[in-house]
Coordinates of C-alpha atoms in Angstrom, one line a residue:
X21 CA 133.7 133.4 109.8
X22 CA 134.2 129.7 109.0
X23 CA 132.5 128.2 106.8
X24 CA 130.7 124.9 107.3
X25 CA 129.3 121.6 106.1
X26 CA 129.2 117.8 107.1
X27 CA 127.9 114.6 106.8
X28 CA 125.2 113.0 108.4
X29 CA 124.1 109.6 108.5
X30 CA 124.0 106.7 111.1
X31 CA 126.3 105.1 110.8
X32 CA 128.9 107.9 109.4
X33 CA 132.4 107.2 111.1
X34 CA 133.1 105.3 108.3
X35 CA 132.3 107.9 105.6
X36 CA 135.3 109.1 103.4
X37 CA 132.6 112.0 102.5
X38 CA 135.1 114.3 104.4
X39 CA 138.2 113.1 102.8
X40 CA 136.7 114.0 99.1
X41 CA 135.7 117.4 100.5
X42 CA 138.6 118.5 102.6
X43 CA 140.5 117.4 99.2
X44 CA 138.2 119.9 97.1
X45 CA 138.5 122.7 99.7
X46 CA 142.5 122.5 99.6
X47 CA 142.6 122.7 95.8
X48 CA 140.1 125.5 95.9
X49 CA 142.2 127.7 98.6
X50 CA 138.9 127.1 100.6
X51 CA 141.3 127.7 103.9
X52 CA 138.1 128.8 106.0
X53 CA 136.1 125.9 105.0
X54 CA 135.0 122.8 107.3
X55 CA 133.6 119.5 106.3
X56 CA 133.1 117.3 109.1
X57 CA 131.3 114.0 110.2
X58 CA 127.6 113.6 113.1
X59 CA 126.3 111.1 113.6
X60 CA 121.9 111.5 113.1
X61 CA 119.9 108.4 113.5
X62 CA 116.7 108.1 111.8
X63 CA 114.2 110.2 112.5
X64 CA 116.0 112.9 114.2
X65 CA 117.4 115.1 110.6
X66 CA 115.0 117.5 110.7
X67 CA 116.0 118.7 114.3
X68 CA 119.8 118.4 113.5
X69 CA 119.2 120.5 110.6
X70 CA 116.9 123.6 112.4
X71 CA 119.8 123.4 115.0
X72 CA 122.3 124.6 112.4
X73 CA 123.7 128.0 112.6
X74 CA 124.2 130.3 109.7
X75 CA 127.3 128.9 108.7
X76 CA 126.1 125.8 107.9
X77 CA 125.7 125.8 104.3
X78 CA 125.4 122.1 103.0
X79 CA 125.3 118.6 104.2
X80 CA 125.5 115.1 102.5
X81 CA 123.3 113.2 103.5
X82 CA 123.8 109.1 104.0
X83 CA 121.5 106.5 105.4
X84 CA 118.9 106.4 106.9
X85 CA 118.6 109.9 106.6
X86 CA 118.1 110.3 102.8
X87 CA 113.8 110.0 102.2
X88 CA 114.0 112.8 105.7
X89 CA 116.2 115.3 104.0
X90 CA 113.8 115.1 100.7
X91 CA 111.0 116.0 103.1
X92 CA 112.0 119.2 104.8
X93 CA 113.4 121.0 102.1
X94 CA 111.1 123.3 100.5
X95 CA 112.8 123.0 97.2
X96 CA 114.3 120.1 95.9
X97 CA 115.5 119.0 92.2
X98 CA 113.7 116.7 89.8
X99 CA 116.1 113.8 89.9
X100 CA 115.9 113.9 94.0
X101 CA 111.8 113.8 93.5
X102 CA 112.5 111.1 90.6
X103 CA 113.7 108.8 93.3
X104 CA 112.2 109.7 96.4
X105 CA 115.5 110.6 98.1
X106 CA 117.9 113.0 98.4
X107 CA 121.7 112.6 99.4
X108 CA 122.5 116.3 99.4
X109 CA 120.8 119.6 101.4
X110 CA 122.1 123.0 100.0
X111 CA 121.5 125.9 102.3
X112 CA 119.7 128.8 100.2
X113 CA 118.3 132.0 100.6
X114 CA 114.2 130.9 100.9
X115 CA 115.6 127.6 102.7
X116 CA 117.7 124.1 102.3
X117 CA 117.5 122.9 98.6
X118 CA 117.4 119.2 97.9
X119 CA 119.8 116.9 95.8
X120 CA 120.2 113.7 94.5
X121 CA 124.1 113.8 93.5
X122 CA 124.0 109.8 93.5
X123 CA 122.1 110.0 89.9
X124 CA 125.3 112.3 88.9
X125 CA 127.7 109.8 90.6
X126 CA 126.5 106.6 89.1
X127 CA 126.0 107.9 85.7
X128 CA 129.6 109.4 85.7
X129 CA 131.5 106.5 87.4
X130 CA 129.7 104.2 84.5
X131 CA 130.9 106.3 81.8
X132 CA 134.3 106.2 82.9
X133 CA 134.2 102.2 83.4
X134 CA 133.1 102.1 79.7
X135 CA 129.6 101.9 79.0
X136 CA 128.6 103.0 75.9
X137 CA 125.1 103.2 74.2
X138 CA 123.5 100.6 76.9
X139 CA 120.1 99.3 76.1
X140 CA 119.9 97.0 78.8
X141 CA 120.8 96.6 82.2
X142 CA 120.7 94.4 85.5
X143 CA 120.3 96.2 88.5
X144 CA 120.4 94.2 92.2
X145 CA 118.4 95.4 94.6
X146 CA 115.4 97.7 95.3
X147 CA 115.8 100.6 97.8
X148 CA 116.2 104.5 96.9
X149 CA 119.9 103.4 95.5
X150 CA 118.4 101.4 92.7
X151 CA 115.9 104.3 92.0
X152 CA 119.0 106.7 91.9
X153 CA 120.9 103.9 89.6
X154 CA 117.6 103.7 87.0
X155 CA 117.3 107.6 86.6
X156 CA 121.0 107.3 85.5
X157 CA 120.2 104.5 83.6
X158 CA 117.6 106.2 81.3
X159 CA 119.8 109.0 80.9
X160 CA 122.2 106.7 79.6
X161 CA 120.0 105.3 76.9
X162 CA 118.8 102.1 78.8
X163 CA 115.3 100.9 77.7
X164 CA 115.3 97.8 79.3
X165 CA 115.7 96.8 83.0
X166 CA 116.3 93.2 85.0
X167 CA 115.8 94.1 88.7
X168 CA 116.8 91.5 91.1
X169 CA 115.0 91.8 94.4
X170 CA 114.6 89.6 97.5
X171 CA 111.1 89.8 97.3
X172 CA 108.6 91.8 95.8
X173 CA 108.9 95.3 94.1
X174 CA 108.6 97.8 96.5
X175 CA 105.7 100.7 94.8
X176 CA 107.6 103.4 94.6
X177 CA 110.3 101.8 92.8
X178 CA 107.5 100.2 90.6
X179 CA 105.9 103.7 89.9
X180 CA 109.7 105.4 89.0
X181 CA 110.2 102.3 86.5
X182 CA 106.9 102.7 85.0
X183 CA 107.2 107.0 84.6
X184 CA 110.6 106.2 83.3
X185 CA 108.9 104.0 80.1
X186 CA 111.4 101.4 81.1
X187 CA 110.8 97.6 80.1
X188 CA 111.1 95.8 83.4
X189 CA 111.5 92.2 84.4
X190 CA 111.3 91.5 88.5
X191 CA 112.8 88.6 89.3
X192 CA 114.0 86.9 92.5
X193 CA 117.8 87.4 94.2
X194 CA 118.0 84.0 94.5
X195 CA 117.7 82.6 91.1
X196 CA 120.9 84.2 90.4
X197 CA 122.4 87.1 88.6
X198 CA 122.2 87.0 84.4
X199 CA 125.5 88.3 84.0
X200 CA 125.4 88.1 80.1
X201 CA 121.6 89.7 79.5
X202 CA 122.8 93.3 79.5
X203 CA 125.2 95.6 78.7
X204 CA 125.6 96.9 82.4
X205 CA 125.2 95.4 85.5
X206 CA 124.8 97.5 88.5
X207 CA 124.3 95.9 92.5
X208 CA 123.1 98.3 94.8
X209 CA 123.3 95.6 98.0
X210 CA 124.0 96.5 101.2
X211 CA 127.9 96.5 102.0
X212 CA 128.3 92.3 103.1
X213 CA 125.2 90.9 101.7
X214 CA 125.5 87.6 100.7
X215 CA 125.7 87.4 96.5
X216 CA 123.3 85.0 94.3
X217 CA 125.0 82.5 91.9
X218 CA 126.5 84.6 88.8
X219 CA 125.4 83.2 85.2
X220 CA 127.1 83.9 83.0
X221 CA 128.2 82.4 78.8
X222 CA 132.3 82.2 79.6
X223 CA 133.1 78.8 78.8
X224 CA 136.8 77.1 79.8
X225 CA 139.2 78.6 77.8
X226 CA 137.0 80.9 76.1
X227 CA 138.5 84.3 75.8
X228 CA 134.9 86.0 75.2
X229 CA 133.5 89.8 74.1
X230 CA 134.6 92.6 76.5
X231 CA 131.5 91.5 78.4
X232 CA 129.4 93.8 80.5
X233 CA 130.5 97.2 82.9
X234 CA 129.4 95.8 86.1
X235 CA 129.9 97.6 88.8
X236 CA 128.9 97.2 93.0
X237 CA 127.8 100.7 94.6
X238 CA 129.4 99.8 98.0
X239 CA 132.9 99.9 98.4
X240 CA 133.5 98.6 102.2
X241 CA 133.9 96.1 102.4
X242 CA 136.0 95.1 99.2
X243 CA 136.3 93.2 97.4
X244 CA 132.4 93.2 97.8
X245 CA 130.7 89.4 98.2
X246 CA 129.2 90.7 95.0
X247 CA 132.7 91.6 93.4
X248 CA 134.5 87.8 94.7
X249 CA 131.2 86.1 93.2
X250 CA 131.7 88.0 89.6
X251 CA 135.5 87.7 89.0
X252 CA 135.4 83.8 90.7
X253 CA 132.5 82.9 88.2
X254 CA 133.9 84.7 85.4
X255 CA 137.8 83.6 86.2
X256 CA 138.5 87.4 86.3
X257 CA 137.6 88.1 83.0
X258 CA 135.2 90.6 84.1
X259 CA 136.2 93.6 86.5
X260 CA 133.8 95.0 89.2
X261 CA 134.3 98.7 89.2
X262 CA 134.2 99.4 92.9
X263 CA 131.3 102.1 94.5
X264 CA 134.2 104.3 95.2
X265 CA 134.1 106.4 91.5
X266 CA 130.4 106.9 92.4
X267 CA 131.2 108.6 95.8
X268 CA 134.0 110.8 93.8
X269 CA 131.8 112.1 91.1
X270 CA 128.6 112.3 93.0
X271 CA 131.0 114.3 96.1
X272 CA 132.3 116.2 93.0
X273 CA 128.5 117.3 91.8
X274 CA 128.1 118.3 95.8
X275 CA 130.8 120.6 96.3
X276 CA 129.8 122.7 92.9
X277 CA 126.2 122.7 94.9
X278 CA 127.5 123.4 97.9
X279 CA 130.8 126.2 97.0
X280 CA 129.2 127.9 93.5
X281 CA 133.2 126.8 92.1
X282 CA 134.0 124.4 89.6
X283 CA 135.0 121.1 91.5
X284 CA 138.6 120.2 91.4
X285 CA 138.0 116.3 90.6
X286 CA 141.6 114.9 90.0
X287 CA 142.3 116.4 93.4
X288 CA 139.4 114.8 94.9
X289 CA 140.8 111.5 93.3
X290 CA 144.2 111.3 94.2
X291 CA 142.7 112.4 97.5
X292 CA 140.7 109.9 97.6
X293 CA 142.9 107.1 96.5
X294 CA 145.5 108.1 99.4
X295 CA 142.7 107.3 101.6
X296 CA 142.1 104.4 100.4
X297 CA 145.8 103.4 100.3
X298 CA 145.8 104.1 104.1
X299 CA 143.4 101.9 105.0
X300 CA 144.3 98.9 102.9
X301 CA 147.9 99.3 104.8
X302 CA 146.2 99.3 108.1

């Protein structure tokens, strides 16, 4: 009998979820596996997800569809509670179990951009990304927190920051982005929102420290508004590491949830990259 999983989200034609996972199943010898794409608008998750057959054994999850597949699973883990949010539904034998990969994703991609022994970090934007971004965060040693929001705080993320012991400063989008007051710099904007003025201590001519990992969650499209703000403030002196080694390592953390096998990363990565390659040529 085939085997199945997916991704959900609206929208999700975009998503190079399967890509990462057809990758993994290939490497595996997972010949009677399927990963494939539907499309599940807000609200409606919890009636895709009864409609499932036995086969169905694990789906990532993308917006808006993340805070729904939190709340009908019966069992979830404590990073995916943590944040509010889950990105990953795991079918089990008392029911679907609950994920948050992203914390995995984001703590991995940062690791392998650089960042060592942080203290402090920026992080742009608010939603259940940026809750993802500050449990990784704290694992990494961060005490210390700049969130940059359009507004106000929302109160969950105010209540995660505060059970996290984490020093935080709110301060407004539009008074710009403090590119030399941390170690890491993280944006979790939407994909095309417009970036704040970058401040930054590069003067002309000066060569500066290695400056901070900074790094944009999104990776469509790219280079990110957030990305052409950074390098064009900085002179490209400081790299953006595209969202892109999040959605390997987080997809990696999934299919060891989802298959019980050891996932086959570097073929998830060149997998990935042909992908990417593809599209750029199109």
């Amino acid at each position: 009998m085939l085997t199945r999983a997916g991704v959900v989200g609206s929208p999700v034609a975009h998503s190079l979820s399967p890509v990462l996972h057809h990758g993994a199943y290939a490497a595996l010898g997972l010949d009677d596996w399927s990963y494939e794409r539907a499309e599940v608008p807000g609200g409606t998750l919890r009636r895709f997800v009864e409609d499932l057959g036995p086969e169905w054994v694990g789906l990532s999850v993308t917006m808006p569809g993340k805070e729904e597949a939190l709340a009908l699973a019966p069992e979830a883990s404590t990073a995916a509670v943590a944040v509010g949010a889950a990105n990953t539904l795991v079918r089990r034998p008392g029911g679907w179990y609950a994920d948050n990969t992203d914390v995995d994703g984001l703590r991995a991609a940062l690791v392998e951009a650089g960042l060592q022994g942080a203290r402090r970090a920026v992080v742009l934007g608010g939603g259940a990304t940026a809750r993802s971004a500050f449990v990784a965060l704290q694992g990494l040693g961060v005490r210390a927190v700049e969130v940059l929001v359009r507004d106000r705080l929302r109160p969950q993320t105010a209540q995660l920051l505060e059970s996290l012991g984490l020093d935080t400063h709110v301060r407004r989008l539009a008074d710009g982005i403090p590119l030399e007051a941390a170690e890491v710099v993280l944006s979790t904007l939407p994909g095309g929102t417009p970036a704040p003025p970058v401040h930054h201590g590069y003067g002309d001519g000066d060569a500066g420290g290695p400056g901070p990992v900074v790094m944009d969650v999104g990776y469509a499209p790219w280079p990110s508004p957030f990305a052409d703000a950074v390098a064009e403030a900085t002179q490209g002196r400081v790299r953006v590491v595209r969202g892109t080694r999040m959605l390997l390592h987080q997809a990696a953390r999934q299919v060891e949830l989802m298959t019980g096998r050891e996932a086959p990363t570097p073929a998830m990565d060149l997998a990935l990259r042909r992908a990417l390659e593809g599209r750029a040529q199109r």
